[in-house]
Amino acid sequence: MKVLYVSILACYPILSMIEALKKGLTRIKFFHFAIFVVLLPCQIESFGIVEKEIAVFKPRPFEMSEEENRKATMSQMKRLIELWREMTPEAFDVVRHAMLMYDRATSMRFYVHVTLFCETLRTQGTKEQVEEILNKAERGEIFGCFAMTELCHSSFLRGIETEATYDSSKEEFELNSTTLGATKWWIGGAGQTATHAVVLANLIPSVGGPVWFVVQLRDVTTGSLMPGVDAGHLGPKAGRDGLDSGWIRFSKVRVSKASLLSRFLSIETKRIDGNLRKDENSQSSKIITTFSSMPKSQHLAYNTLIGERLQALSEAASSAAQASSIATRYAIVRRQGPRNPQIIDFKVQYTTLLPIICTSMVVTTVHSKLFPSWNQLVMDGNTTPDLVSDWHSTAACLKSLWTWWSMESIEKARRSMGGHAFSSFNAITGIWGDSGVLTTGGGDNYVLSQQCSSYIIKSYMTSGANKKKKKLFGKSLSYLADASRYKTFGLDWPLEKKDVNAWTLPETRDLLNQLLKAWRAAIVFMIDAIVVAHSLHQNWNEQMNELIELSNFHAFQLSLEVMIEVLDAADAKVQPILSDILLLHSLHHATQSERSNVFLEHNVFTPTQFTQLKKHCQEMAKKMRKNAALLVDAFAFPDFVLKSPLARFDGNIYEPYFEMVKRANTEKVAPYWASEIATALGAIKTRAKL
Ligand SMILES: Cc1cc2nc3c(=O)[nH]c(=O)nc-3n(C[C@H](O)[C@H](O)[C@H](O)COP(=O)(O)OP(=O)(O)OC[C@H]3O[C@@H](n4cnc5c(N)ncnc54)[C@H](O)[C@@H]3O)c2cc1C
């Protein structure tokens, strides 16, 4: 065991080790490190940087007024921008991820500027057009926001009502919020911070769809709104209050022709004398300008969206990991019942929490495998329209499934803690409030999952289940070329085996393979049912729930496929731990999730097989319960990131909790005793009664 331990440590950066030891992680063991090295590298070091560099600026949101909160968040963002400039992109990415886990409001404020604003400029503008403004944004000399959504429109973007009318005599556009519904809404940073915005508007004359403009909102020195611009913030939200989400209206706002981000537009200017020429900067008034879109290059515009949606996996996983870490540590210390057991030994506790922990590890790993592959494609300039369609569908279904799962898991973790989780001091309600936006922002999940299933159905119908046409399927759908084989699937595994503790690695590995086939079989049956329903003249809306479920199934099997590759490539000594994690994850989603019934509906499992698999799932959770503390230690969230006294690493939970409560409550007599309580009691007569 000693040799093994050393070999694992050798893979791990020594600095992180030292940091870990300094932080008193005395429970470090081989088991912990096996998971840590393979699935969750780099976290401790990056938390150290966040603690040293950034965290000092901010207490908890509910301990501050809205103004103090926004101010503190802004000072953290200022430091993040400095680090962004100082560090290498790779090193900064790790810090940024740690920051996300520490403070989601600051992270979103930073994300709106750096990703939504800057990336839209980069992808939609020509290099010459945006170079200057991008440089300023990167130096933090201006702050940007992303103004797409309107009060009455978002998922269906063609419905937006903001207008940009071209005035050829002045070579300018005039922006107008034509109706109340056209008010830009939910715009992160627009409430107080943003000096500039990328704004989605309908061009008049039309190019067949909305286009992007870059518009100045505020004076950089005074913060006053520019002429014709009106804006404000939206007030308290479910979470991330440190971000100033806002609204914007435009009234006859004049912007130059160059403000139209025109990378995917063809702009042609015709002189009165009839010569046709490209002319971006002509000052002549005797010209006619025509705008048209260049659809062939449009796929490049999806590059940013795909990356963002893949990034949402990591955020979804870490939110669920934090919530399950808090709930698990509490469940280990908390005792309740006549024999005073640890509450984690109640079956409902360990069968709830352990699958969340395992799936958090799975989703983290899927992100860490897929996001760099996609990034590399983009950086190498190798994104063809077909590849983009395939990745678009992949990112859409993964983002939908795992952000939905994350929200459900946070709520389950809260419920498993009883009353104390209801206190804001214990952080879970804060994680829940901050994370809900993930299912909506970056594309609403219901809309995204239908985009994925539309891609699946169209590919299936055009390619058929014909093996010779395998090449016609995108990479993520290549398994559908074997559809006929999956239709004859029958689970072939000795389920009557009694004790999960005695299963060998090859047996576990084989069961995982069978489960992957079962997910694929279910997908093929679902597609067939949808295709038949369509042929009976049912419209899309009639099939919507099944289409959304199809996307979820596809996302699950994609994740399992990635994880089986990770398992096979892992060090042989690590494989038993990883296979247990993966098996509990797979059995749980197959038998205990809201989508389990599909396996019975399509006879993928017989009722007896289903019951046995469910039983094995519960046994597996019990087996892993023994290592529950080590599993959550492997996430390596320091106490200052978890922010919950009930999840303290040292297990001393009640004293710090009571201390926090007492600190927040120093007044021994209510400030409104005399005016309200005493008068209600009749102890002090009100003026009216005198
Ligand atoms: C905290 C936060 C920050 C945000 N930041 C920004 C920002 O910085 N910039 C920005 O532009 N926007 C931002 N948004 C807006 C966000 O992008 C939109 O909320 C999102 O796109 C969904 O649009 P909507 O709210 O208009 O919902 P709608 O499009 O009106 O949808 C409402 C509901 O109707 C259903 N629905 C709609 N269409 C379909 C369909 N085709 N099939 C099935 N069901 C459907 C879904 O259940 C959906 O949830 C933010 C939102 C939040 C909450």
mmCIF file of N, CA and C and ligand atoms in Angstrom, residues 108 112 116 145-156 185-189 237 239-240 243 245 437 440-444 446-447 450 544 548, ligand 1:
data_model
loop_
_atom_site.group_PDB
_atom_site.id
_atom_site.type_symbol
_atom_site.label_atom_id
_atom_site.label_comp_id
_atom_site.label_asym_id
_atom_site.label_seq_id
_atom_site.Cartn_x
_atom_site.Cartn_y
_atom_site.Cartn_z
ATOM 1 N N MET A 108 -20.269 35.810 -11.717
ATOM 2 C CA MET A 108 -21.179 36.137 -12.818
ATOM 3 C C MET A 108 -20.931 37.565 -13.314
ATOM 4 N N VAL A 112 -20.030 38.140 -17.145
ATOM 5 C CA VAL A 112 -20.803 38.987 -18.049
ATOM 6 C C VAL A 112 -19.852 39.874 -18.857
ATOM 7 N N LEU A 116 -19.480 37.137 -21.849
ATOM 8 C CA LEU A 116 -20.615 37.536 -22.692
ATOM 9 C C LEU A 116 -20.278 38.759 -23.558
ATOM 10 N N CYS A 145 -21.721 44.759 -20.925
ATOM 11 C CA CYS A 145 -22.800 43.816 -20.613
ATOM 12 C C CYS A 145 -23.368 43.275 -21.917
ATOM 13 N N PHE A 146 -24.284 42.335 -21.787
ATOM 14 C CA PHE A 146 -24.779 41.570 -22.936
ATOM 15 C C PHE A 146 -26.298 41.735 -22.971
ATOM 16 N N ALA A 147 -26.784 42.602 -23.881
ATOM 17 C CA ALA A 147 -28.208 42.970 -23.850
ATOM 18 C C ALA A 147 -28.979 42.246 -24.948
ATOM 19 N N MET A 148 -29.370 41.032 -24.641
ATOM 20 C CA MET A 148 -30.138 40.228 -25.592
ATOM 21 C C MET A 148 -31.611 40.174 -25.169
ATOM 22 N N THR A 149 -31.847 39.686 -23.932
ATOM 23 C CA THR A 149 -33.214 39.434 -23.464
ATOM 24 C C THR A 149 -34.013 40.734 -23.336
ATOM 25 N N GLU A 150 -35.311 40.641 -23.634
ATOM 26 C CA GLU A 150 -36.212 41.786 -23.437
ATOM 27 C C GLU A 150 -37.317 41.393 -22.467
ATOM 28 N N LEU A 151 -38.038 42.403 -21.981
ATOM 29 C CA LEU A 151 -39.116 42.133 -21.017
ATOM 30 C C LEU A 151 -40.081 41.066 -21.549
ATOM 31 N N CYS A 152 -40.383 41.124 -22.845
ATOM 32 C CA CYS A 152 -41.360 40.165 -23.405
ATOM 33 C C CYS A 152 -40.750 39.100 -24.306
ATOM 34 N N HIS A 153 -39.434 39.072 -24.475
ATOM 35 C CA HIS A 153 -38.860 38.114 -25.429
ATOM 36 C C HIS A 153 -37.500 37.604 -24.983
ATOM 37 N N SER A 154 -37.279 36.288 -25.216
ATOM 38 C CA SER A 154 -35.910 35.796 -25.088
ATOM 39 C C SER A 154 -35.693 34.498 -25.843
ATOM 40 N N SER A 155 -36.373 33.421 -25.422
ATOM 41 C CA SER A 155 -36.088 32.131 -26.072
ATOM 42 C C SER A 155 -36.321 32.230 -27.578
ATOM 43 N N PHE A 156 -37.372 32.934 -27.955
ATOM 44 C CA PHE A 156 -37.651 33.116 -29.381
ATOM 45 C C PHE A 156 -37.106 34.487 -29.784
ATOM 46 N N TRP A 185 -33.994 43.387 -20.505
ATOM 47 C CA TRP A 185 -34.348 42.946 -19.150
ATOM 48 C C TRP A 185 -33.400 41.854 -18.704
ATOM 49 N N TRP A 186 -33.106 41.784 -17.460
ATOM 50 C CA TRP A 186 -32.226 40.768 -16.868
ATOM 51 C C TRP A 186 -30.767 40.955 -17.272
ATOM 52 N N ILE A 187 -30.411 42.143 -17.720
ATOM 53 C CA ILE A 187 -29.078 42.313 -18.288
ATOM 54 C C ILE A 187 -28.050 42.493 -17.161
ATOM 55 N N GLY A 188 -27.222 41.480 -16.965
ATOM 56 C CA GLY A 188 -26.217 41.517 -15.891
ATOM 57 C C GLY A 188 -25.263 42.678 -16.102
ATOM 58 N N GLY A 189 -25.095 43.511 -15.070
ATOM 59 C CA GLY A 189 -24.174 44.650 -15.157
ATOM 60 C C GLY A 189 -24.848 45.919 -15.643
ATOM 61 N N LYS A 237 -33.124 39.463 -6.123
ATOM 62 C CA LYS A 237 -33.385 38.264 -6.926
ATOM 63 C C LYS A 237 -33.350 37.031 -6.012
ATOM 64 N N GLY A 239 -31.065 34.888 -6.027
ATOM 65 C CA GLY A 239 -29.658 34.711 -5.633
ATOM 66 C C GLY A 239 -28.787 35.651 -6.441
ATOM 67 N N ARG A 240 -27.480 35.555 -6.218
ATOM 68 C CA ARG A 240 -26.479 36.362 -6.930
ATOM 69 C C ARG A 240 -26.813 37.864 -6.872
ATOM 70 N N LEU A 243 -24.652 40.786 -8.169
ATOM 71 C CA LEU A 243 -24.645 41.181 -9.586
ATOM 72 C C LEU A 243 -25.803 42.148 -9.822
ATOM 73 N N SER A 245 -28.183 43.029 -11.940
ATOM 74 C CA SER A 245 -29.014 42.737 -13.118
ATOM 75 C C SER A 245 -29.895 43.949 -13.384
ATOM 76 N N VAL A 437 -30.424 29.865 -11.843
ATOM 77 C CA VAL A 437 -30.338 30.545 -13.130
ATOM 78 C C VAL A 437 -29.676 29.667 -14.200
ATOM 79 N N THR A 440 -31.870 28.232 -16.812
ATOM 80 C CA THR A 440 -32.548 29.197 -17.680
ATOM 81 C C THR A 440 -31.561 29.985 -18.542
ATOM 82 N N GLY A 441 -30.528 30.525 -17.879
ATOM 83 C CA GLY A 441 -29.546 31.353 -18.583
ATOM 84 C C GLY A 441 -28.714 30.493 -19.539
ATOM 85 N N GLY A 442 -28.143 31.158 -20.543
ATOM 86 C CA GLY A 442 -27.320 30.425 -21.519
ATOM 87 C C GLY A 442 -28.189 29.556 -22.410
ATOM 88 N N GLY A 443 -29.483 29.856 -22.456
ATOM 89 C CA GLY A 443 -30.435 29.044 -23.227
ATOM 90 C C GLY A 443 -31.290 28.255 -22.258
ATOM 91 N N ASP A 444 -32.612 28.460 -22.323
ATOM 92 C CA ASP A 444 -33.518 27.739 -21.432
ATOM 93 C C ASP A 444 -33.434 26.230 -21.721
ATOM 94 N N TYR A 446 -35.516 23.782 -21.515
ATOM 95 C CA TYR A 446 -36.580 23.146 -22.311
ATOM 96 C C TYR A 446 -36.349 23.387 -23.802
ATOM 97 N N VAL A 447 -35.842 24.569 -24.108
ATOM 98 C CA VAL A 447 -35.598 24.908 -25.512
ATOM 99 C C VAL A 447 -34.370 24.160 -26.024
ATOM 100 N N GLN A 450 -34.775 20.411 -26.694
ATOM 101 C CA GLN A 450 -35.491 20.116 -27.952
ATOM 102 C C GLN A 450 -34.587 20.309 -29.166
ATOM 103 N N MET A 544 -43.586 16.950 -27.149
ATOM 104 C CA MET A 544 -42.529 17.740 -26.506
ATOM 105 C C MET A 544 -41.900 17.043 -25.293
ATOM 106 N N ILE A 548 -37.936 16.012 -24.894
ATOM 107 C CA ILE A 548 -37.057 16.504 -23.826
ATOM 108 C C ILE A 548 -36.421 15.305 -23.103
HETATM 109 C C1 LIG B 1 -29.991 35.925 -13.145
HETATM 110 C C2 LIG B 1 -30.208 36.073 -14.621
HETATM 111 C C3 LIG B 1 -29.236 36.669 -15.386
HETATM 112 C C4 LIG B 1 -29.441 36.864 -16.746
HETATM 113 N N1 LIG B 1 -28.506 37.555 -17.459
HETATM 114 C C5 LIG B 1 -28.777 37.903 -18.739
HETATM 115 C C6 LIG B 1 -27.889 38.766 -19.438
HETATM 116 O O1 LIG B 1 -26.852 39.193 -18.924
HETATM 117 N N2 LIG B 1 -28.208 39.114 -20.708
HETATM 118 C C7 LIG B 1 -29.359 38.658 -21.320
HETATM 119 O O2 LIG B 1 -29.580 39.019 -22.472
HETATM 120 N N3 LIG B 1 -30.213 37.836 -20.677
HETATM 121 C C8 LIG B 1 -29.959 37.462 -19.405
HETATM 122 N N4 LIG B 1 -30.839 36.650 -18.716
HETATM 123 C C9 LIG B 1 -32.059 36.221 -19.367
HETATM 124 C C10 LIG B 1 -32.055 34.779 -19.793
HETATM 125 O O3 LIG B 1 -31.190 34.594 -20.873
HETATM 126 C C11 LIG B 1 -33.497 34.416 -20.137
HETATM 127 O O4 LIG B 1 -34.232 34.438 -18.920
HETATM 128 C C12 LIG B 1 -33.590 33.076 -20.800
HETATM 129 O O5 LIG B 1 -33.065 33.124 -22.093
HETATM 130 C C13 LIG B 1 -35.055 32.594 -20.886
HETATM 131 O O6 LIG B 1 -35.845 33.559 -21.487
HETATM 132 P P1 LIG B 1 -37.164 34.120 -20.783
HETATM 133 O O7 LIG B 1 -36.879 34.372 -19.346
HETATM 134 O O8 LIG B 1 -37.654 35.258 -21.595
HETATM 135 O O9 LIG B 1 -38.167 32.939 -20.855
HETATM 136 P P2 LIG B 1 -39.171 32.602 -22.033
HETATM 137 O O10 LIG B 1 -38.424 32.512 -23.308
HETATM 138 O O11 LIG B 1 -40.344 33.501 -21.991
HETATM 139 O O12 LIG B 1 -39.596 31.180 -21.557
HETATM 140 C C14 LIG B 1 -40.412 31.042 -20.384
HETATM 141 C C15 LIG B 1 -40.660 29.579 -20.191
HETATM 142 O O13 LIG B 1 -41.497 29.145 -21.259
HETATM 143 C C16 LIG B 1 -41.136 27.879 -21.673
HETATM 144 N N5 LIG B 1 -40.746 27.898 -23.097
HETATM 145 C C17 LIG B 1 -40.393 28.945 -23.867
HETATM 146 N N6 LIG B 1 -40.146 28.550 -25.126
HETATM 147 C C18 LIG B 1 -40.331 27.217 -25.147
HETATM 148 C C19 LIG B 1 -40.233 26.214 -26.156
HETATM 149 N N7 LIG B 1 -39.865 26.485 -27.410
HETATM 150 N N8 LIG B 1 -40.486 24.926 -25.793
HETATM 151 C C20 LIG B 1 -40.859 24.611 -24.538
HETATM 152 N N9 LIG B 1 -40.958 25.510 -23.553
HETATM 153 C C21 LIG B 1 -40.705 26.800 -23.848
HETATM 154 C C22 LIG B 1 -39.991 27.416 -20.790
HETATM 155 O O14 LIG B 1 -40.506 26.743 -19.680
HETATM 156 C C23 LIG B 1 -39.400 28.706 -20.299
HETATM 157 O O15 LIG B 1 -38.764 28.520 -19.068
HETATM 158 C C24 LIG B 1 -30.636 36.406 -17.358
HETATM 159 C C25 LIG B 1 -31.597 35.735 -16.596
HETATM 160 C C26 LIG B 1 -31.407 35.582 -15.239
HETATM 161 C C27 LIG B 1 -32.494 34.911 -14.457
#
